[in-house]
Short mmCIF file of C-alpha atoms in Angstrom, two decimals:
data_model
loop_
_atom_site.label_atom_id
_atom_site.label_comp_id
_atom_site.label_asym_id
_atom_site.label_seq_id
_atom_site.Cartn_x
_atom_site.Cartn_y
_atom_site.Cartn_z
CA UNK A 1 -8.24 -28.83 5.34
CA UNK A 2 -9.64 -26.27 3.15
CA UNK A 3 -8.93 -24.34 0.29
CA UNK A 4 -8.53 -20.78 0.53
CA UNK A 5 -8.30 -18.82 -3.11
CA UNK A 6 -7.32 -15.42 -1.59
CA UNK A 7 -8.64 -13.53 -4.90
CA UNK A 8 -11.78 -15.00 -4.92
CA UNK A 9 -12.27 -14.31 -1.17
CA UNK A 10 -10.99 -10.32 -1.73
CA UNK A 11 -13.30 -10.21 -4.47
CA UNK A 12 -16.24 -11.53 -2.14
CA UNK A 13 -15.19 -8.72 -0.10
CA UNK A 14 -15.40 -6.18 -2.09
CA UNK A 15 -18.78 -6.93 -3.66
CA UNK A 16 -19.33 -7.14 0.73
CA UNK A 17 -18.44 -3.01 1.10
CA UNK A 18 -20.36 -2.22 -2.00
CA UNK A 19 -23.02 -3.22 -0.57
CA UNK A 20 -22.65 -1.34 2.78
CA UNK A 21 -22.27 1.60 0.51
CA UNK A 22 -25.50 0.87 -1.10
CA UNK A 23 -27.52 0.77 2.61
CA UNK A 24 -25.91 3.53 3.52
CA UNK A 25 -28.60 6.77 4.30
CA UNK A 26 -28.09 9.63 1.66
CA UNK A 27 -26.23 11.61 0.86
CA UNK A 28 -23.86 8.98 2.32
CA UNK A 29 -24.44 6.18 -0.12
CA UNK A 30 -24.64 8.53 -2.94
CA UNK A 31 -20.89 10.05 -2.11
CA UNK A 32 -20.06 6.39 -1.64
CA UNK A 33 -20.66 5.35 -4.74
CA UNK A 34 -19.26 8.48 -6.09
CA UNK A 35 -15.61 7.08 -4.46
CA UNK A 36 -15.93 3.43 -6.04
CA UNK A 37 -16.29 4.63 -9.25
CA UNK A 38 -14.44 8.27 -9.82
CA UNK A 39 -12.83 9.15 -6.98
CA UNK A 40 -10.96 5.82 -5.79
CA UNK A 41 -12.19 2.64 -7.96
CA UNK A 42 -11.13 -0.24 -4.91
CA UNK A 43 -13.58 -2.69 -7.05
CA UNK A 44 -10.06 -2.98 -9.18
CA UNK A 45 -7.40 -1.63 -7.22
CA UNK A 46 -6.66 -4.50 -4.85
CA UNK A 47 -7.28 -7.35 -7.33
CA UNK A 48 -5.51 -6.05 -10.71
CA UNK A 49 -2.44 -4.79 -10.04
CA UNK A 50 0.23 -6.88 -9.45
CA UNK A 51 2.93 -3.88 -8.48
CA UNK A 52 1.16 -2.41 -5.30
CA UNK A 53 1.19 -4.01 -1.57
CA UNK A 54 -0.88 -6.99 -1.82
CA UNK A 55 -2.28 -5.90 1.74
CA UNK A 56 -5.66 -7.64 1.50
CA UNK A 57 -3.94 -10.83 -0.30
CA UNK A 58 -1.59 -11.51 2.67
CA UNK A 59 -4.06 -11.92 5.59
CA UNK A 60 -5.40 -14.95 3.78
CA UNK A 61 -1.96 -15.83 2.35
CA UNK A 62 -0.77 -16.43 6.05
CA UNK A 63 -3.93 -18.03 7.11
CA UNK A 64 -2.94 -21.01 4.52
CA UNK A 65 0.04 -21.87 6.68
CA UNK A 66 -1.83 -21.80 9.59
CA UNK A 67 -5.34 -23.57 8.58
CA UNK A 68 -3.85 -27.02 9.38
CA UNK A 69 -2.91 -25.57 13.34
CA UNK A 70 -6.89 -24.66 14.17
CA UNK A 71 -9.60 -26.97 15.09
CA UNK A 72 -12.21 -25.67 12.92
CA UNK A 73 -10.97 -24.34 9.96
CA UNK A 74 -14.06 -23.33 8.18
CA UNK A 75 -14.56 -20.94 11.06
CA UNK A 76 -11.01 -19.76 11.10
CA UNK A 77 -11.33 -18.84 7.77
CA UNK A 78 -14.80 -16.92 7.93
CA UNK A 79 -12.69 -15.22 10.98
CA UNK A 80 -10.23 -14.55 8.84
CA UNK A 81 -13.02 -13.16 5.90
CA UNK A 82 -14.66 -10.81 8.49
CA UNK A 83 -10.78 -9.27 9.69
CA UNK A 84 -10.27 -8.57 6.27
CA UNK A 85 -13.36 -6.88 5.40
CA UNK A 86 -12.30 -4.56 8.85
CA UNK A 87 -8.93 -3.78 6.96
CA UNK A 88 -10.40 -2.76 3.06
CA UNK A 89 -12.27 -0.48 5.61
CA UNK A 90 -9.64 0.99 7.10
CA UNK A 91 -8.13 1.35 4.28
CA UNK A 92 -10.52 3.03 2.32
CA UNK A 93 -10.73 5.59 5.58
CA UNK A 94 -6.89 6.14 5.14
CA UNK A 95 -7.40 6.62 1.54
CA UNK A 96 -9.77 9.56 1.67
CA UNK A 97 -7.48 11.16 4.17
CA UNK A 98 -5.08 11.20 1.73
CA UNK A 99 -6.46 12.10 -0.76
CA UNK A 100 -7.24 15.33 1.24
CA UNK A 101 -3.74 15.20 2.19
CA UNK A 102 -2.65 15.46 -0.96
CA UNK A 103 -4.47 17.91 -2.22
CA UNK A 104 -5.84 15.59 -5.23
CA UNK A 105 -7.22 17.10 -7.94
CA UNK A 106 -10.95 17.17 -7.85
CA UNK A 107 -11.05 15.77 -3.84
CA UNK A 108 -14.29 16.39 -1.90
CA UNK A 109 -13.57 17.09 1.68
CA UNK A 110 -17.33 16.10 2.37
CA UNK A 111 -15.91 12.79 1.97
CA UNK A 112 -14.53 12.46 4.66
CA UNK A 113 -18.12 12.23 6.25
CA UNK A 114 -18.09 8.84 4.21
CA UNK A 115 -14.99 7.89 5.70
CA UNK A 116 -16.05 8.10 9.42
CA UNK A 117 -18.90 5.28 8.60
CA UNK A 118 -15.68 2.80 7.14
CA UNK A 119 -13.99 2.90 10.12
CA UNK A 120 -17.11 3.07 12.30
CA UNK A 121 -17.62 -0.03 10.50
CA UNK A 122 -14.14 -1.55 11.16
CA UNK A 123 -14.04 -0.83 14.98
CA UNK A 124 -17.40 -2.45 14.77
CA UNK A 125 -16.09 -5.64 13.34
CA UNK A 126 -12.96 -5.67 15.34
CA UNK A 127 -14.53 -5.53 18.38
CA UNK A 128 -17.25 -8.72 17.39
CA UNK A 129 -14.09 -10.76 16.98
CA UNK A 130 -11.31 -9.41 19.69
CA UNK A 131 -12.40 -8.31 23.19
CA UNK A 132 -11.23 -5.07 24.80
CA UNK A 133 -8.57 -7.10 27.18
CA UNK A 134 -7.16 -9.43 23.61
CA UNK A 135 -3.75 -8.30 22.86
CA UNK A 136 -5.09 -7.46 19.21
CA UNK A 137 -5.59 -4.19 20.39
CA UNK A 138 -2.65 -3.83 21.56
CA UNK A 139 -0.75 -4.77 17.89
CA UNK A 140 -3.74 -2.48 16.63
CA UNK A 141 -2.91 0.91 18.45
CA UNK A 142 0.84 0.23 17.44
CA UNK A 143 0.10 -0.22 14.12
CA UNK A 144 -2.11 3.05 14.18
CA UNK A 145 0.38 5.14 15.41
CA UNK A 146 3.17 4.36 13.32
CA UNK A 147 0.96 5.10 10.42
CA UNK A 148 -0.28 7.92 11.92
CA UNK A 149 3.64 9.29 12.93
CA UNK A 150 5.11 8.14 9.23
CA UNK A 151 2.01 10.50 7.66
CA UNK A 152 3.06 13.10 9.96
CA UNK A 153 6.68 12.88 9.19
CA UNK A 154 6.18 12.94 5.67
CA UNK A 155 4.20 15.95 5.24
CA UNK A 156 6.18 17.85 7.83
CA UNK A 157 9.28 16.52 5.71
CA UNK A 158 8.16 16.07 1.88
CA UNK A 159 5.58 18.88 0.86
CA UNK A 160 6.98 21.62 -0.69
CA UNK A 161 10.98 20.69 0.11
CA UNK A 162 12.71 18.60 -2.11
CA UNK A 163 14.82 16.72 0.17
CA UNK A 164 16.11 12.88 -1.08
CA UNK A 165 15.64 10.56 1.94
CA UNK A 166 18.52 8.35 3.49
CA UNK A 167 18.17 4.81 4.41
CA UNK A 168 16.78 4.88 7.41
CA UNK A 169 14.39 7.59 6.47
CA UNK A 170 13.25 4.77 3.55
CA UNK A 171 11.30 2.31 5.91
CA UNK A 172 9.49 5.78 7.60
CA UNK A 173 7.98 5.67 4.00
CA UNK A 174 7.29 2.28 4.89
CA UNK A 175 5.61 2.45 7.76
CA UNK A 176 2.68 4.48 5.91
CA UNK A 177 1.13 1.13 5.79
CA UNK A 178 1.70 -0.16 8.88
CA UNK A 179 -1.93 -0.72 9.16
CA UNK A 180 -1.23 -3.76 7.43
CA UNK A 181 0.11 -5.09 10.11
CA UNK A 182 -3.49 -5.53 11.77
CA UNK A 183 -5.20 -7.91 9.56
CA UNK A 184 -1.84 -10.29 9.73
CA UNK A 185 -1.76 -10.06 13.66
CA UNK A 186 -5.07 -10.76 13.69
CA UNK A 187 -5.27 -14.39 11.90
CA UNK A 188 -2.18 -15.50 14.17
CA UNK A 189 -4.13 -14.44 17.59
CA UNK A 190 -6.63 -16.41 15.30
CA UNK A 191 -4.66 -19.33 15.02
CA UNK A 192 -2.44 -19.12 18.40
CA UNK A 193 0.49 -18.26 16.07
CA UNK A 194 1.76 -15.13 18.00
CA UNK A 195 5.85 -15.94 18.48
CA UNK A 196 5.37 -15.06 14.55
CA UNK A 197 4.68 -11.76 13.80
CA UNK A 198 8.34 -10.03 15.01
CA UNK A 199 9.30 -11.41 11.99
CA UNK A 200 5.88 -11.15 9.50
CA UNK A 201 6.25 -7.83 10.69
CA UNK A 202 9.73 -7.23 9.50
CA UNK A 203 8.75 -8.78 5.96
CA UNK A 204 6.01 -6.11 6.18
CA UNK A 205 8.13 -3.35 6.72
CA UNK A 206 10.70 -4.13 4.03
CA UNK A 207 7.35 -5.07 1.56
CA UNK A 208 6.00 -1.91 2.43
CA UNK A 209 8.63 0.06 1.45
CA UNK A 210 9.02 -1.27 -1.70
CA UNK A 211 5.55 -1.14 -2.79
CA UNK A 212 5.73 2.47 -1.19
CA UNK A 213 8.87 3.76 -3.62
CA UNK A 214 6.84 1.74 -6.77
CA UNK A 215 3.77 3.43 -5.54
CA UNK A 216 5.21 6.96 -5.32
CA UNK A 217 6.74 6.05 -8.99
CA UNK A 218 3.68 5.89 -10.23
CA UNK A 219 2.29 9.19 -9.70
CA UNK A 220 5.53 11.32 -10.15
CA UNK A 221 3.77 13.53 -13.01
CA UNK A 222 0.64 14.43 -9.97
CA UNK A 223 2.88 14.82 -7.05
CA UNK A 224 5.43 17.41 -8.96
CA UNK A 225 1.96 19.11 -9.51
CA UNK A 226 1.33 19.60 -5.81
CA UNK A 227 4.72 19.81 -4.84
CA UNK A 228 4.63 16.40 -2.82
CA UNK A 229 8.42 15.60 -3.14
CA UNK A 230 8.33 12.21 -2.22
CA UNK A 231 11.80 9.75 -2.81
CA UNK A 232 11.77 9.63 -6.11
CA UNK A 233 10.66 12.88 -6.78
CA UNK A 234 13.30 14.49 -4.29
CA UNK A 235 15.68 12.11 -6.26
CA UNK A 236 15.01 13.49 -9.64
CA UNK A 237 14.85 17.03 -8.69
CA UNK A 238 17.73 17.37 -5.98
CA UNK A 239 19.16 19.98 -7.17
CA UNK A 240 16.65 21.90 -8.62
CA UNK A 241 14.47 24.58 -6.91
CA UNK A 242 11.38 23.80 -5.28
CA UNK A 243 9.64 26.57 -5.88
CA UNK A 244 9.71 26.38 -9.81
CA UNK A 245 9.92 22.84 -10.08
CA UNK A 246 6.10 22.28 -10.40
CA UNK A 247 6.06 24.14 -13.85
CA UNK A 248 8.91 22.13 -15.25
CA UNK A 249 6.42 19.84 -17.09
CA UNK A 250 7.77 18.51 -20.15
CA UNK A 251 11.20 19.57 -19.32
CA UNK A 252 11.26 17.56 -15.78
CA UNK A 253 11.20 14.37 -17.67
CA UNK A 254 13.64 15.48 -19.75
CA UNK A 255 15.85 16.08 -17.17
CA UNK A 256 14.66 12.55 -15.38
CA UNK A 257 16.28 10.77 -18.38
CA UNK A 258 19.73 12.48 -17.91
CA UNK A 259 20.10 11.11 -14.05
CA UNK A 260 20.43 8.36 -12.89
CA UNK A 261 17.66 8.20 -9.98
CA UNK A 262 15.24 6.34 -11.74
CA UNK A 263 17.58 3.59 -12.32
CA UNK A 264 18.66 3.53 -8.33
CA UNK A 265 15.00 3.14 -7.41
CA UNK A 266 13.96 0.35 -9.39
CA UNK A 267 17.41 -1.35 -8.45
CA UNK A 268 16.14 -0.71 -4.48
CA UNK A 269 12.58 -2.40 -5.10
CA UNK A 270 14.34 -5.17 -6.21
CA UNK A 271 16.93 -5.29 -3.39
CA UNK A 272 14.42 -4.75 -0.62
CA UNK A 273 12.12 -7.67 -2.45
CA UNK A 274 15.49 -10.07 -2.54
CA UNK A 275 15.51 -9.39 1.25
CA UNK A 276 12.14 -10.18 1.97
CA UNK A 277 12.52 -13.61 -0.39
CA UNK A 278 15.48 -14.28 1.88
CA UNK A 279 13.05 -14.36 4.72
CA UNK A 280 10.81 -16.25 3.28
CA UNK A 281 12.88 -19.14 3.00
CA UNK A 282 12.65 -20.08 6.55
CA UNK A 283 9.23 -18.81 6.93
CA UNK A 284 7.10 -20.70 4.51
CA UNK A 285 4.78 -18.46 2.26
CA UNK A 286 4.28 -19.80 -0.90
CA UNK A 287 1.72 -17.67 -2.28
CA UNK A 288 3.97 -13.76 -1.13
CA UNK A 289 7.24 -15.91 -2.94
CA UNK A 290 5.35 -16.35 -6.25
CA UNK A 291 3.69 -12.61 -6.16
CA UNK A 292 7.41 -10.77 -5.10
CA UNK A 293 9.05 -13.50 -8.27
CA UNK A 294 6.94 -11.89 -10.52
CA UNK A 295 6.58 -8.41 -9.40
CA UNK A 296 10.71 -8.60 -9.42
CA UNK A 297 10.26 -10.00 -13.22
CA UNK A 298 8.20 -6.68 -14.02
CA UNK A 299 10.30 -4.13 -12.32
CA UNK A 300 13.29 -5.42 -14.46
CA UNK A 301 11.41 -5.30 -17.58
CA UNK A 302 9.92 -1.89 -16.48
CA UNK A 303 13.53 -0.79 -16.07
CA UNK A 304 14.56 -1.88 -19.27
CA UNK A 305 11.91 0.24 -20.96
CA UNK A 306 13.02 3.05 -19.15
CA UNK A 307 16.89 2.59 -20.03
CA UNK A 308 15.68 2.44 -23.61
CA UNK A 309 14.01 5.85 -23.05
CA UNK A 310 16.79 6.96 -21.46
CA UNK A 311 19.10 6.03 -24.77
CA UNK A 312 16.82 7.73 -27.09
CA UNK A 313 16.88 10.73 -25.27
CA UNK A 314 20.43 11.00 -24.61
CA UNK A 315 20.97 10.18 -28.52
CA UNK A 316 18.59 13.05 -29.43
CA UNK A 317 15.65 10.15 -30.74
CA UNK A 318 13.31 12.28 -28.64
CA UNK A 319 11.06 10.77 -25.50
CA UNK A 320 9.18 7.52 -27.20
CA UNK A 321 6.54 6.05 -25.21
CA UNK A 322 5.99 7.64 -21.59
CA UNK A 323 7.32 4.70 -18.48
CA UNK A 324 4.02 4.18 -16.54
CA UNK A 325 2.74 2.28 -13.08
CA UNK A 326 -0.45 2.61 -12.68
CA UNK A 327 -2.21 2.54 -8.78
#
């Protein structure tokens, strides 16, 4: 048996796709290291935040339940390192796209050159470890798709329109990182674990979400700037008009204090975390039960803060300190 320390082994990882970056031919390298450092910092973003979808935590978070079920362990788990490398790839390809997407201030479509090589690179590694007939690709192209569809839907649905989502309209928001779903498929074909992942996948989904409705918390102030009216957004501004909302500035949060949105989304994260901590107690993950504890904790204390906002403004005290996530 071995011990795996999943933030050591993400941190290994990323100081692995630096330097890719840095053998990269210019002026790829150069507009790689132009993303690590300005345009999306990953050296930081999937160790020190304890709000956002632990997606590169969990592949080696399952793998401890399984390392006891595989005859070599010390391979499984350099499996397992190489399937998550293939993921922060992906990932960072799905990032640029968004940021393109979303029209981010300062974006560089030329990176998107960049972004073919990380998922050049992923396909690569993914196809070292899982042969074209392995059912991995299978779970793969699923996974794709329903990221793919959920981006679709959302910019069809949520640019420009402010239109609050209904329940079932919630997990589509999900589903914007299904690709997390190939990393933990992965390490059970890995470990012969496959009868698992209906229900990994379901505590996925509901993870997702709420990371998702955190996430899109977090950037409120930039997406009323572009007019991407995501849940909470749609929430806050529902009946407001669209087309002048994304001059509101100081006024919008203002008017956030007075409703009660804010309050109903933090309430959600917590409810859709309680449901995945219900599934976890027949499906032993230590490690995702201690992270969703004490991202619950945070939320609550996050909402607090903002309640205390919302009393000073509704008293006349005036806005105090600004309620902020950062991702």
């Amino acid at each position: 048996m071995i011990k795996i320390d999943a933030h050591q082994e993400v941190e290994e990882i990323v100081h692995q796709i630096d330097a890719f970056i840095g053998h990269l031919p210019e002026p790829l390298k150069s507009l790689g290291g132009e993303f690590a450092s300005t345009g999306y910092p990953y050296r930081t973003a999937f160790l020190n935040n304890d709000l956002a979808f632990p997606g590169l935590l969990l592949p080696f978070w399952v793998a401890q339940k399984y390392e006891t079920h595989v005859p070599d362990p010390v391979l499984f788990l350099e499996r397992v390192q190489k399937i998550v490398r293939a993921a922060l790839l992906g990932y960072l390809y799905i990032r640029i796209q968004d940021d393109i997407y979303d029209h981010k201030e300062g974006h560089n479509p030329v990176m998107l050159l960049l972004a073919n090589e990380f998922i050049r690179e992923c396909f690569q590694i993914d196809y070292e470890l899982f042969p074209a007939h392995s059912n991995f690709w299978r779970y793969f192209r699923t996974a794709w798709l329903d990221f793919s569809q959920a981006t679709a839907w959302e910019i069809k649905n949520c640019r420009g329109k402010i239109r609050p989502l209904v329940a079932d309209e919630l997990l589509m928001e999900g589903k914007k990182l299904a690709f997390a779903k190939v990393p933990v498929a992965a390490v059970l074909l890995m470990a012969n674990q496959e009868q698992d992942l209906p229900c990994l996948s379901r505590i996925i989904d509901l993870l997702a979400t709420s990371s998702q409705l955190l996430n899109d918390f977090g950037s409120l102030e930039r997406d009323l700037k572009t007019q991407h009216f995501t849940h909470p957004l749609s929430q806050s501004l529902e009946f407001e008009d669209a087309n002048s909302s994304a001059n509101l500035g100081d006024v919008f949060f203002e008017r956030l204090l007075r409703k009660t949105s804010l309050e109903d989304l933090f309430q959600k994260v917590v409810e859709l975390d309680d449901r995945v901590l219900r599934l976890l107690e027949s499906f032993s993950l230590p490690s995702l039960v201690l992270f969703l504890e004490g991202r619950t904790r945070e939320v609550k204390e996050i909402r607090e803060r903002y309640l205390k906002l919302k009393l000073q403004s509704l008293l006349g005290v005036g806005r105090g300190d600004a309620v902020s996530i950062e991702h």
